[in-house]
mmCIF file of C-alpha atoms in Angstrom:
data_model
loop_
_atom_site.group_PDB
_atom_site.id
_atom_site.type_symbol
_atom_site.label_atom_id
_atom_site.label_comp_id
_atom_site.label_asym_id
_atom_site.label_seq_id
_atom_site.Cartn_x
_atom_site.Cartn_y
_atom_site.Cartn_z
ATOM 1 C CA UNK A 907 6.322 1.736 -22.005
ATOM 2 C CA UNK A 908 5.986 -1.581 -20.136
ATOM 3 C CA UNK A 909 5.982 -1.797 -16.370
ATOM 4 C CA UNK A 910 9.077 -3.235 -14.721
ATOM 5 C CA UNK A 911 9.429 -5.472 -11.943
ATOM 6 C CA UNK A 912 9.075 -3.761 -8.581
ATOM 7 C CA UNK A 913 12.484 -5.236 -7.661
ATOM 8 C CA UNK A 914 15.245 -4.570 -10.334
ATOM 9 C CA UNK A 915 17.932 -7.091 -10.829
ATOM 10 C CA UNK A 916 20.630 -4.530 -9.737
ATOM 11 C CA UNK A 917 18.859 -3.837 -6.466
ATOM 12 C CA UNK A 918 20.468 -5.256 -3.407
ATOM 13 C CA UNK A 919 18.954 -8.434 -1.885
ATOM 14 C CA UNK A 920 19.505 -7.095 1.589
ATOM 15 C CA UNK A 921 16.418 -4.836 1.820
ATOM 16 C CA UNK A 922 15.525 -4.097 5.421
ATOM 17 C CA UNK A 923 12.102 -5.220 6.230
ATOM 18 C CA UNK A 924 9.742 -2.328 7.300
ATOM 19 C CA UNK A 925 11.857 0.421 5.946
ATOM 20 C CA UNK A 926 10.897 2.952 3.450
ATOM 21 C CA UNK A 927 13.015 2.725 0.158
ATOM 22 C CA UNK A 928 12.577 5.845 -2.215
ATOM 23 C CA UNK A 929 12.391 4.821 -5.927
ATOM 24 C CA UNK A 930 15.217 6.043 -7.974
ATOM 25 C CA UNK A 931 13.894 7.023 -10.594
ATOM 26 C CA UNK A 932 9.898 6.837 -9.961
ATOM 27 C CA UNK A 933 8.328 4.549 -12.240
ATOM 28 C CA UNK A 934 4.734 4.597 -13.705
ATOM 29 C CA UNK A 935 2.534 2.443 -11.320
ATOM 30 C CA UNK A 936 1.058 -0.447 -13.371
ATOM 31 C CA UNK A 937 -2.531 -0.398 -14.356
ATOM 32 C CA UNK A 938 -4.366 -2.173 -11.662
ATOM 33 C CA UNK A 939 -8.234 -2.943 -11.092
ATOM 34 C CA UNK A 940 -9.892 -4.217 -7.877
ATOM 35 C CA UNK A 941 -13.132 -4.064 -6.020
ATOM 36 C CA UNK A 942 -14.546 -2.736 -2.802
ATOM 37 C CA UNK A 943 -16.464 -4.971 -0.290
ATOM 38 C CA UNK A 944 -19.700 -4.398 -1.996
ATOM 39 C CA UNK A 945 -18.147 -5.543 -5.386
ATOM 40 C CA UNK A 946 -17.994 -2.093 -6.877
ATOM 41 C CA UNK A 947 -15.014 -1.989 -9.423
ATOM 42 C CA UNK A 948 -12.168 0.625 -9.015
ATOM 43 C CA UNK A 949 -8.618 1.078 -10.257
ATOM 44 C CA UNK A 950 -5.423 2.775 -9.298
ATOM 45 C CA UNK A 951 -6.325 5.507 -12.055
ATOM 46 C CA UNK A 952 -9.505 6.332 -9.807
ATOM 47 C CA UNK A 953 -6.964 7.879 -7.417
ATOM 48 C CA UNK A 954 -4.835 9.777 -9.775
ATOM 49 C CA UNK A 955 -4.335 13.259 -8.534
ATOM 50 C CA UNK A 956 -3.694 12.385 -5.044
ATOM 51 C CA UNK A 957 -0.903 10.535 -3.068
ATOM 52 C CA UNK A 958 -1.975 6.876 -2.519
ATOM 53 C CA UNK A 959 -0.081 4.469 -0.141
ATOM 54 C CA UNK A 960 -1.019 1.014 -1.679
ATOM 55 C CA UNK A 961 -0.731 -1.657 0.927
ATOM 56 C CA UNK A 962 -0.885 -5.461 -0.064
ATOM 57 C CA UNK A 963 -2.072 -7.641 2.688
ATOM 58 C CA UNK A 964 -4.020 -10.745 3.829
ATOM 59 C CA UNK A 965 -5.852 -11.604 6.774
ATOM 60 C CA UNK A 966 -3.930 -14.905 7.117
ATOM 61 C CA UNK A 967 -0.540 -12.723 7.191
ATOM 62 C CA UNK A 968 0.603 -12.296 10.816
ATOM 63 C CA UNK A 969 2.931 -9.211 9.879
ATOM 64 C CA UNK A 970 -0.094 -7.628 8.103
ATOM 65 C CA UNK A 971 -2.126 -8.125 11.473
ATOM 66 C CA UNK A 972 0.471 -6.196 13.333
ATOM 67 C CA UNK A 973 0.859 -3.357 10.781
ATOM 68 C CA UNK A 974 -2.913 -2.760 10.057
ATOM 69 C CA UNK A 975 -3.613 -0.521 13.159
ATOM 70 C CA UNK A 976 -0.682 1.780 12.478
ATOM 71 C CA UNK A 977 -1.803 2.307 8.698
ATOM 72 C CA UNK A 978 -5.203 3.196 10.286
ATOM 73 C CA UNK A 979 -3.392 5.614 12.588
ATOM 74 C CA UNK A 980 -1.462 7.203 9.640
ATOM 75 C CA UNK A 981 -4.518 7.569 7.557
ATOM 76 C CA UNK A 982 -6.303 9.382 10.478
ATOM 77 C CA UNK A 983 -3.305 11.571 11.150
ATOM 78 C CA UNK A 984 -2.660 12.726 7.455
ATOM 79 C CA UNK A 985 -6.173 12.776 6.362
ATOM 80 C CA UNK A 986 -6.675 14.138 2.900
ATOM 81 C CA UNK A 987 -3.056 14.456 2.110
ATOM 82 C CA UNK A 988 -2.762 10.781 1.662
ATOM 83 C CA UNK A 989 -5.131 7.824 0.807
ATOM 84 C CA UNK A 990 -4.237 4.446 2.336
ATOM 85 C CA UNK A 991 -5.541 2.023 -0.065
ATOM 86 C CA UNK A 992 -5.536 -1.507 1.750
ATOM 87 C CA UNK A 993 -5.679 -4.052 -1.033
ATOM 88 C CA UNK A 994 -6.682 -7.772 0.398
ATOM 89 C CA UNK A 995 -5.123 -10.549 -1.473
ATOM 90 C CA UNK A 996 -7.212 -12.995 0.282
ATOM 91 C CA UNK A 997 -8.944 -15.441 -2.097
ATOM 92 C CA UNK A 998 -11.989 -15.684 0.000
ATOM 93 C CA UNK A 999 -12.894 -11.920 -0.764
ATOM 94 C CA UNK A 1000 -15.120 -9.871 1.100
ATOM 95 C CA UNK A 1001 -16.653 -13.094 2.988
ATOM 96 C CA UNK A 1002 -13.327 -13.370 4.691
ATOM 97 C CA UNK A 1003 -12.273 -9.546 4.922
ATOM 98 C CA UNK A 1004 -15.345 -7.901 6.318
ATOM 99 C CA UNK A 1005 -15.214 -9.748 9.687
ATOM 100 C CA UNK A 1006 -11.693 -9.247 10.202
ATOM 101 C CA UNK A 1007 -11.866 -5.196 9.166
ATOM 102 C CA UNK A 1008 -14.704 -5.219 11.920
ATOM 103 C CA UNK A 1009 -12.739 -7.078 14.480
ATOM 104 C CA UNK A 1010 -9.859 -4.798 14.271
ATOM 105 C CA UNK A 1011 -11.802 -1.773 13.911
ATOM 106 C CA UNK A 1012 -10.272 -0.609 10.519
ATOM 107 C CA UNK A 1013 -13.431 0.895 8.979
ATOM 108 C CA UNK A 1014 -11.617 4.240 8.342
ATOM 109 C CA UNK A 1015 -9.188 2.722 5.864
ATOM 110 C CA UNK A 1016 -10.279 2.123 2.455
ATOM 111 C CA UNK A 1017 -10.431 -1.627 2.001
ATOM 112 C CA UNK A 1018 -10.363 -2.979 -1.278
ATOM 113 C CA UNK A 1019 -10.141 -6.816 -2.602
ATOM 114 C CA UNK A 1020 -8.032 -8.415 -5.061
ATOM 115 C CA UNK A 1021 -8.852 -12.215 -4.926
ATOM 116 C CA UNK A 1022 -6.938 -13.126 -8.112
ATOM 117 C CA UNK A 1023 -3.678 -11.567 -6.914
ATOM 118 C CA UNK A 1024 -3.318 -9.202 -9.917
ATOM 119 C CA UNK A 1025 -1.422 -6.597 -7.707
ATOM 120 C CA UNK A 1026 1.117 -9.263 -6.507
ATOM 121 C CA UNK A 1027 1.897 -9.917 -10.213
ATOM 122 C CA UNK A 1028 1.755 -6.465 -11.432
ATOM 123 C CA UNK A 1029 4.041 -5.146 -8.755
ATOM 124 C CA UNK A 1030 6.249 -8.487 -8.689
ATOM 125 C CA UNK A 1031 5.709 -8.676 -4.837
ATOM 126 C CA UNK A 1032 8.114 -10.995 -3.016
ATOM 127 C CA UNK A 1033 6.020 -11.227 0.089
ATOM 128 C CA UNK A 1034 3.195 -9.770 2.341
ATOM 129 C CA UNK A 1035 2.936 -7.032 3.675
ATOM 130 C CA UNK A 1036 4.223 -4.982 0.640
ATOM 131 C CA UNK A 1037 3.443 -1.326 0.292
ATOM 132 C CA UNK A 1038 3.964 1.276 -2.518
ATOM 133 C CA UNK A 1039 3.755 5.070 -2.421
ATOM 134 C CA UNK A 1040 2.210 6.435 -5.695
ATOM 135 C CA UNK A 1041 2.381 10.205 -6.203
ATOM 136 C CA UNK A 1042 -0.302 12.397 -7.745
ATOM 137 C CA UNK A 1043 1.033 11.770 -11.111
ATOM 138 C CA UNK A 1044 0.594 7.933 -10.713
ATOM 139 C CA UNK A 1045 4.313 7.152 -10.254
ATOM 140 C CA UNK A 1046 5.731 4.643 -7.767
ATOM 141 C CA UNK A 1047 8.035 6.887 -5.712
ATOM 142 C CA UNK A 1048 8.911 4.421 -2.930
ATOM 143 C CA UNK A 1049 8.214 0.950 -1.198
ATOM 144 C CA UNK A 1050 8.142 -0.953 1.901
ATOM 145 C CA UNK A 1051 8.607 -4.714 2.003
ATOM 146 C CA UNK A 1052 7.333 -6.103 5.277
ATOM 147 C CA UNK A 1053 5.336 -4.894 8.101
ATOM 148 C CA UNK A 1054 6.113 -1.166 8.916
ATOM 149 C CA UNK A 1055 5.481 0.996 11.907
ATOM 150 C CA UNK A 1056 3.509 3.581 9.671
ATOM 151 C CA UNK A 1057 2.765 5.920 12.667
ATOM 152 C CA UNK A 1058 6.331 6.196 13.778
ATOM 153 C CA UNK A 1059 8.126 9.375 13.568
ATOM 154 C CA UNK A 1060 10.837 7.882 11.320
ATOM 155 C CA UNK A 1061 8.324 6.646 8.796
ATOM 156 C CA UNK A 1062 6.092 10.032 8.942
ATOM 157 C CA UNK A 1063 9.280 11.897 8.252
ATOM 158 C CA UNK A 1064 10.049 9.713 5.344
ATOM 159 C CA UNK A 1065 6.674 10.195 3.825
ATOM 160 C CA UNK A 1066 6.471 13.879 4.573
ATOM 161 C CA UNK A 1067 9.197 14.609 1.947
ATOM 162 C CA UNK A 1068 7.185 13.032 -0.688
ATOM 163 C CA UNK A 1069 3.621 14.486 0.308
ATOM 164 C CA UNK A 1070 2.112 17.768 -0.780
ATOM 165 C CA UNK A 1071 2.327 20.565 1.617
ATOM 166 C CA UNK A 1072 -0.573 20.542 4.182
ATOM 167 C CA UNK A 1073 -3.265 23.172 3.392
ATOM 168 C CA UNK A 1074 -4.023 25.645 6.072
ATOM 169 C CA UNK A 1075 -7.296 24.895 7.716
#
């Protein structure tokens, strides 16, 4: 099966930026490879079995700057039930991204690099930031175009419906 575009032709053009849109029906996530800041290769397949929020961003993107702290707060709050995978689309790679991550205190996020913009093409992204919720089976079950308040009650409620139940501690 070939991966179709993230935006279907019959999808309305009036998508509200920053709002979670469930996929109907869920679609397989495209195969995607990237690297961490040390240059170690990784792929979306490495995260299969867990729920992933793939966030495509760049250091030069003002809405991304606004959104990143709320992604970090979401990751901290949800812990192991969700992996926030922040994939930088900066062409400068780690040299540009590392100081940005340090300055904003985003060390708790899983930051990866995609300097050739493979993710933008694979997901047919219209702009940054764009985020895709991928379930444990590797299917895209929802997306957000534009910056979102990830730590808001509204967003947590939308995500809670798609996350596995919390394990008792």
